[in-house]
Coordinates of C-alpha atoms in Angstrom, one line a residue:
M26 CA 125.0 91.4 128.1
Y27 CA 124.3 88.4 130.4
I28 CA 120.8 86.7 130.3
L29 CA 119.6 84.6 133.1
Q30 CA 117.2 81.7 132.5
K31 CA 116.4 78.3 133.8
A32 CA 118.9 75.6 132.7
T33 CA 117.5 73.1 130.2
H34 CA 117.7 69.5 131.5
S35 CA 120.0 67.4 129.4
E36 CA 122.9 65.1 130.1
E37 CA 125.3 67.9 129.3
S38 CA 123.6 70.4 131.5
D39 CA 123.3 67.9 134.4
S40 CA 127.0 67.3 134.4
M41 CA 127.7 71.0 134.2
E42 CA 125.4 71.7 137.2
E43 CA 127.3 69.1 139.3
S44 CA 130.6 70.9 138.6
R45 CA 129.2 74.4 139.6
T46 CA 129.7 75.4 143.2
D47 CA 128.3 78.9 143.1
D48 CA 124.5 78.7 143.5
A49 CA 124.1 82.3 142.4
V50 CA 125.1 81.6 138.8
Y51 CA 123.8 78.0 138.3
A52 CA 121.2 79.3 135.8
S53 CA 123.2 81.8 133.9
E54 CA 123.8 81.4 130.2
V55 CA 125.3 84.0 127.8
L56 CA 123.0 84.3 124.8
P57 CA 123.3 86.6 121.8
K58 CA 119.6 87.0 121.5
E59 CA 116.3 85.7 122.9
S60 CA 115.8 82.0 122.3
P61 CA 112.3 80.7 121.7
G62 CA 113.0 77.8 123.9
A63 CA 114.1 79.9 126.9
L64 CA 112.8 78.8 130.3
A65 CA 111.9 81.8 132.5
L66 CA 112.6 82.1 136.2
S67 CA 110.2 82.9 138.9
V68 CA 110.2 86.6 139.8
G69 CA 111.4 85.8 143.3
R70 CA 114.4 83.9 142.0
A71 CA 115.2 86.6 139.5
K72 CA 115.1 89.3 142.1
Q73 CA 117.5 87.2 144.3
L74 CA 120.0 86.9 141.5
I75 CA 119.8 90.6 140.6
S76 CA 120.4 91.4 144.3
L77 CA 123.5 89.2 144.3
Y78 CA 124.7 90.9 141.1
T79 CA 124.1 94.4 142.7
L80 CA 126.2 93.4 145.8
L81 CA 129.1 92.3 143.6
Q82 CA 129.0 95.7 141.9
N83 CA 128.9 97.7 145.1
P84 CA 132.4 99.0 145.9
N85 CA 131.4 99.6 149.5
M86 CA 131.1 95.8 150.1
T87 CA 134.7 95.4 151.1
S88 CA 134.0 92.3 153.2
L89 CA 133.3 90.5 149.9
G90 CA 136.8 91.4 148.6
M91 CA 135.3 92.7 145.4
S92 CA 136.7 96.2 145.5
D93 CA 138.8 95.7 142.3
L94 CA 136.2 93.9 140.3
P95 CA 135.8 95.3 136.8
V96 CA 132.5 96.8 135.6
L97 CA 130.3 93.8 134.7
P98 CA 128.1 93.7 131.6
P99 CA 124.3 94.4 132.1
L100 CA 122.4 91.5 133.6
W101 CA 118.8 90.6 132.5
A102 CA 116.7 87.8 133.9
R103 CA 113.7 86.3 132.1
C104 CA 110.7 86.1 134.4
D105 CA 107.6 83.8 134.0
G106 CA 105.0 86.6 134.8
S107 CA 103.5 84.6 137.6
D108 CA 103.4 87.6 139.9
P109 CA 100.4 90.0 140.0
Q110 CA 102.3 92.6 137.8
H111 CA 103.1 89.9 135.1
T112 CA 106.8 90.7 135.2
C113 CA 108.6 89.3 132.2
W114 CA 112.0 90.9 132.6
I115 CA 114.1 92.2 135.5
G116 CA 117.4 93.9 134.5
A117 CA 120.4 95.7 136.1
E118 CA 122.7 98.0 134.2
P119 CA 125.7 99.6 135.9
L120 CA 126.2 103.4 135.8
K121 CA 129.8 104.1 134.7
A122 CA 132.2 106.8 135.9
G123 CA 135.6 105.8 134.5
N124 CA 136.5 102.4 136.0
K125 CA 134.1 102.9 138.9
V126 CA 130.4 102.0 139.4
P127 CA 128.6 104.8 141.3
G128 CA 125.3 103.0 141.0
L129 CA 123.0 100.8 139.0
N130 CA 119.7 101.2 137.1
I131 CA 117.2 98.4 138.0
Y132 CA 114.5 97.8 135.5
L133 CA 111.2 95.9 135.8
V134 CA 109.3 95.1 132.6
S135 CA 105.8 93.8 132.8
C136 CA 103.5 92.7 130.0
D137 CA 99.8 92.1 129.9
G138 CA 97.2 91.3 127.2
P139 CA 96.3 91.0 124.5
T140 CA 93.2 93.1 125.0
A141 CA 91.0 95.3 122.8
D142 CA 89.6 97.2 125.9
K143 CA 91.2 100.6 125.7
T144 CA 89.3 101.7 128.9
C145 CA 92.0 99.8 130.8
F146 CA 94.7 102.0 129.4
P147 CA 96.0 104.6 132.0
S148 CA 95.8 108.3 131.1
L149 CA 99.0 110.2 130.4
E150 CA 98.5 112.2 133.6
Q151 CA 98.3 109.0 135.7
L152 CA 101.6 107.8 134.2
K153 CA 103.3 111.1 134.9
M154 CA 102.0 111.2 138.4
E155 CA 103.2 107.6 139.1
H156 CA 106.7 108.6 137.7
K157 CA 106.9 111.7 139.9
I158 CA 105.9 109.8 143.0
R159 CA 108.4 107.0 142.4
H160 CA 111.3 109.3 141.6
H161 CA 110.4 112.3 143.8
S162 CA 110.5 114.5 140.7
S163 CA 108.5 117.7 140.0
V164 CA 109.5 118.1 136.3
V165 CA 109.1 115.5 133.6
T166 CA 109.5 115.4 129.8
T167 CA 107.6 113.1 127.4
K168 CA 108.7 111.6 124.1
G169 CA 106.3 109.7 121.8
F170 CA 106.9 106.9 119.3
A171 CA 104.5 105.3 116.8
R172 CA 104.9 102.7 114.2
Y173 CA 102.4 102.3 111.3
E174 CA 102.4 99.6 108.7
L175 CA 102.1 101.1 105.2
I176 CA 102.2 98.1 102.9
T177 CA 98.9 96.7 104.1
V178 CA 97.0 99.9 103.8
A179 CA 98.5 100.9 100.5
A180 CA 98.5 97.4 98.9
I181 CA 96.9 97.0 95.5
E182 CA 93.3 95.9 95.7
D183 CA 93.5 95.8 99.5
T184 CA 95.4 92.5 99.4
I185 CA 98.1 91.8 102.0
A186 CA 101.4 90.4 100.8
E187 CA 102.0 86.9 102.1
S188 CA 105.7 87.3 102.3
G189 CA 108.4 88.7 104.5
S190 CA 107.9 92.1 102.8
N191 CA 107.0 95.0 105.0
I192 CA 106.9 98.8 104.6
Y193 CA 106.4 100.8 107.8
V194 CA 107.1 104.2 109.2
D195 CA 108.6 105.0 112.7
I196 CA 107.7 108.4 114.0
T197 CA 109.1 110.1 117.1
W198 CA 108.1 113.5 118.7
N199 CA 108.4 115.4 121.9
G200 CA 105.6 116.7 124.1
V201 CA 103.1 113.9 124.1
E202 CA 99.6 115.2 125.0
K203 CA 97.5 112.0 125.3
I204 CA 97.7 108.3 125.0
L205 CA 97.5 106.9 121.4
E206 CA 97.6 110.4 119.9
T207 CA 98.4 110.7 116.2
P208 CA 101.9 112.1 115.8
P209 CA 102.0 115.8 115.1
A210 CA 103.2 117.2 111.7
I211 CA 106.6 118.4 113.2
S212 CA 107.5 114.8 114.1
A213 CA 110.7 113.0 112.9
A214 CA 109.9 110.0 110.7
T215 CA 111.9 107.1 109.3
L216 CA 110.6 104.9 106.5
N217 CA 111.6 101.3 106.9
I218 CA 111.5 98.9 103.9
A219 CA 112.1 95.2 104.0
L220 CA 111.1 93.7 100.7
E221 CA 111.4 90.1 99.5
P222 CA 111.3 90.0 95.7
G223 CA 109.0 87.6 93.9
D224 CA 105.5 88.9 94.5
P225 CA 103.5 87.8 91.5
R226 CA 101.6 91.1 91.6
S227 CA 104.8 93.1 91.1
P228 CA 105.1 95.0 87.7
V229 CA 108.6 93.5 87.4
F230 CA 107.6 89.9 88.2
Q231 CA 108.5 88.7 84.7
L232 CA 112.0 90.1 85.2
Y233 CA 112.1 88.2 88.5
R234 CA 111.3 85.0 86.7
E235 CA 114.2 85.7 84.3
L236 CA 116.4 86.2 87.3
Q237 CA 115.4 82.7 88.6
L238 CA 116.6 81.2 85.3
L239 CA 119.8 83.0 85.7
L240 CA 120.3 81.7 89.2
A241 CA 119.4 78.2 88.1
L242 CA 122.1 78.4 85.4
A243 CA 124.7 79.7 87.8
E244 CA 123.9 76.9 90.2
G245 CA 124.1 74.4 87.4
L246 CA 127.6 75.6 86.6
K247 CA 128.6 75.0 90.2
T248 CA 127.0 71.7 90.9
G249 CA 126.6 70.2 87.4
V250 CA 122.8 69.8 88.0
T251 CA 120.4 72.4 86.6
E252 CA 117.0 72.8 88.1
W253 CA 115.0 74.3 85.2
P254 CA 112.3 76.8 86.4
E255 CA 108.7 76.3 85.2
P256 CA 108.5 77.8 81.7
S257 CA 106.7 81.2 81.5
E258 CA 105.8 80.7 77.8
S259 CA 103.2 78.2 76.5
E260 CA 105.3 77.6 73.3
S261 CA 108.6 75.7 73.6
A262 CA 111.8 77.6 73.5
L263 CA 112.9 75.6 70.4
K264 CA 109.9 76.7 68.4
L265 CA 110.3 80.3 69.5
V266 CA 114.0 80.3 68.4
Q267 CA 113.1 78.7 65.1
E268 CA 110.5 81.4 64.3
F269 CA 112.9 84.1 65.4
L270 CA 115.7 82.9 63.1
T271 CA 113.3 82.4 60.2
D272 CA 112.2 86.1 60.6
L273 CA 115.8 87.3 60.6
K274 CA 116.6 85.2 57.5
K275 CA 113.6 86.7 55.7
K276 CA 114.8 90.2 56.6
L277 CA 118.3 89.4 55.2
D278 CA 116.7 87.9 52.0
G279 CA 114.7 91.1 51.6
D280 CA 111.3 89.3 51.4
Y281 CA 110.2 90.2 54.9
T282 CA 107.0 92.2 55.1
F283 CA 106.5 94.6 58.0
E284 CA 102.9 93.7 58.7
D285 CA 103.0 92.9 62.4
K286 CA 104.4 95.8 64.4
N287 CA 103.1 94.1 67.6
E288 CA 105.7 91.3 67.1
T289 CA 108.5 93.8 67.2
Q290 CA 107.0 95.4 70.3
K291 CA 106.6 92.0 71.9
I292 CA 110.3 91.4 71.5
Q293 CA 111.1 94.7 72.9
C294 CA 108.8 94.6 75.9
D295 CA 109.4 90.9 76.7
T296 CA 111.6 92.0 79.7
A297 CA 108.6 92.7 81.9
A298 CA 104.8 92.7 81.9
V299 CA 104.6 96.2 83.0
D300 CA 101.6 97.4 85.1
S301 CA 99.8 100.5 84.0
C302 CA 100.5 102.1 87.3
I303 CA 104.3 101.7 86.9
K304 CA 104.6 101.9 83.1
S305 CA 105.7 105.5 83.3
I306 CA 108.8 104.7 85.2
F307 CA 109.7 101.2 84.0
G308 CA 109.2 101.3 80.2
E309 CA 110.1 98.7 77.6
R310 CA 113.7 98.6 76.3
G311 CA 113.7 99.2 72.6
D312 CA 117.3 98.5 72.1
L313 CA 117.5 94.7 72.5
D314 CA 120.2 93.3 70.3
F315 CA 120.3 89.8 68.9
T316 CA 121.5 88.1 72.0
G317 CA 119.0 90.1 74.2
Q318 CA 116.1 89.0 71.9
L319 CA 117.5 85.4 71.9
W320 CA 117.4 85.3 75.7
C321 CA 113.8 86.4 75.6
K322 CA 113.1 83.4 73.4
M323 CA 115.2 80.9 75.3
K324 CA 114.2 81.9 78.8
S325 CA 111.4 79.3 78.6
V326 CA 113.9 76.5 78.0
S327 CA 112.9 73.5 80.0
S328 CA 115.7 70.9 79.6
Y329 CA 119.4 70.6 78.8
Q330 CA 118.7 68.9 75.5
E331 CA 116.4 71.7 74.4
L332 CA 119.1 74.2 75.3
I333 CA 121.6 72.3 73.0
D334 CA 119.0 72.2 70.2
C335 CA 118.4 75.9 70.4
F336 CA 122.1 76.8 70.3
T337 CA 122.7 74.3 67.5
L338 CA 120.1 76.1 65.4
V339 CA 121.7 79.5 66.1
I340 CA 125.2 78.3 65.3
K341 CA 124.2 76.6 62.1
S342 CA 122.4 79.8 60.9
L343 CA 125.6 81.8 61.6
E344 CA 127.8 79.2 59.8
R345 CA 125.6 79.2 56.7
G346 CA 125.5 83.0 56.7
E347 CA 121.7 82.9 56.9
I348 CA 121.6 85.7 59.4
Q349 CA 123.8 88.7 60.1
P350 CA 122.6 89.7 63.6
W351 CA 123.4 93.0 65.3
I352 CA 124.9 93.0 68.7
H353 CA 125.8 95.8 71.2
Q354 CA 129.3 97.2 71.0
G355 CA 131.3 95.9 73.9
S356 CA 129.3 92.7 74.2
S357 CA 131.7 90.1 75.5
S358 CA 129.7 86.8 75.8
F359 CA 131.0 83.8 73.9
L360 CA 128.0 83.9 71.6
S361 CA 128.8 87.5 70.7
Q362 CA 132.3 86.5 69.8
L363 CA 130.9 83.8 67.5
I364 CA 128.6 86.4 65.9
Q365 CA 131.6 88.8 65.3
Q366 CA 133.5 85.9 63.7
S367 CA 130.5 85.3 61.4
Y368 CA 130.9 88.8 60.0
H369 CA 134.1 87.5 58.4
G370 CA 132.6 84.3 57.1
K371 CA 134.0 81.8 59.4
I372 CA 133.4 80.8 63.1
E373 CA 135.3 78.4 65.3
D374 CA 134.1 74.9 66.0
V375 CA 131.9 74.8 69.1
S376 CA 131.3 71.6 71.1
L377 CA 127.9 72.0 72.7
S378 CA 128.6 69.6 75.5
D379 CA 129.2 69.5 79.2
I380 CA 128.7 73.0 80.7
T381 CA 129.4 75.0 77.5
P382 CA 125.7 75.6 76.6
I383 CA 124.8 76.4 80.2
Q384 CA 127.6 79.0 80.4
M385 CA 126.7 80.5 77.0
L386 CA 123.1 81.1 78.0
L387 CA 124.2 82.4 81.4
E388 CA 126.5 85.0 79.7
V389 CA 123.7 86.1 77.3
G390 CA 121.2 86.4 80.2
L391 CA 123.7 88.4 82.4
E392 CA 124.4 90.9 79.6
K393 CA 120.7 91.4 78.8
M394 CA 119.6 91.8 82.4
K395 CA 122.4 94.1 83.4
K396 CA 121.2 96.4 80.6
D397 CA 117.6 96.2 81.9
Y398 CA 118.6 97.4 85.3
V399 CA 121.0 100.1 84.0
S400 CA 118.3 101.3 81.7
F401 CA 115.9 101.8 84.7
F402 CA 118.3 103.4 87.1
I403 CA 119.9 105.8 84.5
G404 CA 116.6 106.4 82.7
Q405 CA 115.0 107.5 86.0
E406 CA 118.1 109.5 86.9
L407 CA 118.6 107.5 90.1
A408 CA 122.3 106.6 89.4
T409 CA 125.1 107.2 87.0
V410 CA 127.0 104.6 85.0
T411 CA 130.0 105.2 87.2
Y412 CA 128.0 104.5 90.3
L413 CA 126.6 101.4 88.7
D414 CA 130.0 100.1 87.6
Y415 CA 130.4 97.8 90.7
F416 CA 127.1 96.0 89.9
I417 CA 127.7 95.5 86.2
S418 CA 131.5 94.8 86.2
T419 CA 132.7 91.9 84.1
A420 CA 136.0 91.9 85.9
V421 CA 134.7 89.4 88.5
E422 CA 133.8 85.7 88.0
L423 CA 130.4 84.8 86.6
Q424 CA 129.0 83.6 90.0
E425 CA 129.8 87.0 91.6
Q426 CA 128.3 88.8 88.5
V427 CA 125.1 86.9 89.1
H428 CA 125.2 87.8 92.8
R429 CA 125.5 91.5 92.0
V430 CA 122.6 91.3 89.5
Q431 CA 120.5 89.9 92.3
K432 CA 121.3 93.0 94.3
L433 CA 120.3 95.2 91.4
H434 CA 116.9 93.3 91.2
H435 CA 116.3 93.7 94.9
M436 CA 116.9 97.5 94.6
L437 CA 114.7 97.7 91.5
E438 CA 111.8 96.0 93.4
I439 CA 112.2 98.4 96.3
M440 CA 112.0 101.4 93.9
V441 CA 109.0 100.0 92.0
S442 CA 107.1 99.3 95.2
C443 CA 107.8 102.7 96.6
T444 CA 106.6 104.3 93.4
G445 CA 103.5 102.1 92.9
L446 CA 102.4 101.7 96.5
L447 CA 103.5 105.0 98.1
Q448 CA 103.6 107.2 95.0
F449 CA 107.2 108.4 95.7
R450 CA 108.7 110.9 93.3
H451 CA 112.3 111.3 92.2
E452 CA 113.2 113.5 95.1
H453 CA 112.5 110.6 97.5
L454 CA 113.6 107.7 95.3
F455 CA 117.0 109.2 94.6
P456 CA 118.3 109.3 98.2
L457 CA 116.7 105.8 98.8
T458 CA 118.6 104.5 95.8
Q459 CA 121.9 105.9 97.2
I460 CA 121.2 104.2 100.6
C461 CA 120.5 100.9 98.9
M462 CA 123.5 101.0 96.6
K463 CA 125.9 102.0 99.4
Y464 CA 124.7 99.1 101.5
Y465 CA 125.1 96.6 98.7
K466 CA 128.5 97.8 97.7
E467 CA 129.6 96.8 101.2
N468 CA 127.4 93.8 102.1
P469 CA 126.2 90.5 100.6
L470 CA 122.7 90.1 99.3
N471 CA 120.2 90.2 102.1
E472 CA 116.6 90.3 101.1
K473 CA 115.5 90.6 104.7
H474 CA 117.5 93.8 105.3
V475 CA 115.5 96.8 106.5
F476 CA 116.5 99.9 104.5
Q477 CA 115.8 103.2 106.3
L478 CA 115.0 106.6 104.8
P479 CA 114.4 109.7 106.8
I480 CA 111.3 111.4 105.6
R481 CA 108.7 114.0 106.5
P482 CA 105.6 112.4 108.1
A483 CA 103.4 114.3 105.6
L484 CA 104.8 112.2 102.8
V485 CA 103.0 109.1 104.0
K486 CA 100.4 110.5 106.4
K487 CA 97.5 109.7 104.1
F488 CA 98.3 106.0 104.5
Y489 CA 98.1 105.9 108.3
Q490 CA 96.0 108.9 109.4
N491 CA 92.9 106.8 109.8
D492 CA 94.6 103.7 110.9
L493 CA 95.7 102.4 114.3
P494 CA 99.4 102.0 115.0
E495 CA 101.2 98.7 115.3
V496 CA 103.2 100.1 118.2
W497 CA 102.6 103.2 120.2
R498 CA 104.9 104.3 123.1
V499 CA 105.4 107.1 125.5
E500 CA 108.6 107.7 127.4
I501 CA 108.5 109.8 130.6
S502 CA 111.8 111.1 131.8
S503 CA 113.2 113.1 134.6
G504 CA 116.7 114.0 135.8
H505 CA 119.8 114.5 133.7
G506 CA 123.0 112.6 132.8
Q507 CA 123.5 109.5 134.8
K508 CA 120.7 110.5 137.2
E509 CA 118.1 110.4 134.4
V510 CA 115.4 107.8 135.0
K511 CA 112.6 106.8 132.6
T512 CA 109.1 105.2 132.7
T513 CA 108.0 103.7 129.4
W514 CA 104.4 102.6 128.6
Q515 CA 103.7 100.8 125.3
V516 CA 101.0 99.1 123.4
S517 CA 101.8 96.8 120.5
T518 CA 100.0 94.3 118.2
N519 CA 102.8 91.8 118.5
A520 CA 103.9 90.2 121.8
P521 CA 107.0 92.1 123.0
V522 CA 108.6 89.0 124.5
E523 CA 108.9 85.4 123.3
H524 CA 108.3 83.8 126.7
G525 CA 105.3 84.0 129.0
T526 CA 102.8 85.3 126.4
S527 CA 100.4 83.5 124.1
D528 CA 101.1 84.2 120.4
N529 CA 98.0 86.3 119.5
S530 CA 100.0 88.8 117.5
G531 CA 98.0 90.7 114.9
F532 CA 94.6 89.2 115.9
L533 CA 91.5 91.2 115.7
S534 CA 88.8 90.9 118.4
D535 CA 85.2 90.4 117.7
S536 CA 84.1 93.5 119.5
T537 CA 83.1 96.3 117.3
V538 CA 83.1 100.1 117.4
N539 CA 79.7 101.6 116.5
G540 CA 78.7 98.1 115.3
S541 CA 81.0 98.2 112.3
S542 CA 84.8 98.0 112.4
K543 CA 86.9 95.6 114.3
E544 CA 89.3 96.6 117.1
R545 CA 92.9 95.6 117.3
L546 CA 94.2 93.5 120.2
Y547 CA 97.1 95.2 122.0
F548 CA 99.7 93.9 124.3
I549 CA 100.5 96.4 127.1
T550 CA 104.1 96.7 128.2
M551 CA 105.4 98.8 131.1
T552 CA 109.0 99.5 131.9
Q553 CA 109.8 101.0 135.3
C554 CA 113.3 102.2 136.4
S555 CA 114.8 102.5 139.8
Q556 CA 118.2 103.9 140.6
V557 CA 120.5 102.5 143.3
Q558 CA 123.3 104.9 144.2
F559 CA 126.5 103.5 145.9
T560 CA 128.1 106.8 146.6

């Protein structure tokens, strides 16, 4: 697609303009997407350039010697909205018939607003009549589209997440009956989820903090500099490890009294401070081995020296035979190897210098966190071990293992949010899990990616039935095949273009309805289509 806009004035652009001889293309630039700094053309200039483009595509203009010209990409011109209709785009898209162009569709897009005055909205009948007159059509069909945000209306304690997270539903239906109507029950709906992990209100926020330590350790291995996260515990990691080893020694000596069951539970549930609303689906792991429990104590480590001191205590306890810790079968971390050696009364000399302690803690954390995620997805019957194998594989380097654990955490946060905010059950979580896992087996981590799940509108209707849509659109069509033409009318809370409108997206006006609730400000966008036939 070609996009026309005003040239930006710089030394480079000035020299380029001097070398251009064709006045018709002096302002053309090929852009992959809208640029916030784009300078729009006047409507008159845009129409002139679109007319020249149309002439080039017309096979009947033999005098121009353009009969063998290939089909050009669509051409769109940014407009400054200075005309009475506030035109913001004019576009031309060729109709194709093999290698020939029998005609073009010409589009005019206008935008007005924002406004809270719904009395200025046309009726559906007015839009239909305008379409019929313009296209000399007697029969039209209508298609509706509505987008509702769900995360804001379903958020805990009516708070709005201050992040890039968003959960919204897109609904389409045929046979629109009136402007801004609520979608009927037979509509087709798609749930869209874009979730950035790290919300402090999330039931798995403590697990997210553990992940941050894991990432800091992985980065430290690469760069040699470790940025220690803010400790989550008030007590130092060294003190917690000392107490932990002392308790294990007492157990081995036989003089340990089982008075405080809460301490055992604290070790087991240290993986996450689980909210009551989510506890049923993200329970505590009760099978933490020695390395898993050690990670829970050392996750508050705040310096390289403290890290060395903690591991020195552990290794000395192993060498002296003061503890005989239990570890999971198949555990492959370096610390696990030392523990296995200690069973036979002798362990190799370990130099706790350079990156060795960083790598030891990273390996321990990886193993523990992988088991956390596996426990959730298998426990909730959302995936099998075989399907999770890609995410927990030890056959790849440590950095890649950390990258895949990040993917697991992103998926976990999505499932927890859909359960806590939208009250999704297994029948909805299972297909969503498969969609997320398929994406992450083929793509790198992308916390801004929008995951899509087809659903029935009834599943989320209670979250939007009394709310106004973020976007509402009606598409009026007539004709068939290449002779089909459309008129689109839309209202949206966000500005539909980046140029020519003030950024009042999401604002509420001070006007009230019945003296109570506030009205939303809407931008009004109209797209009209005209067809030019060459044959």
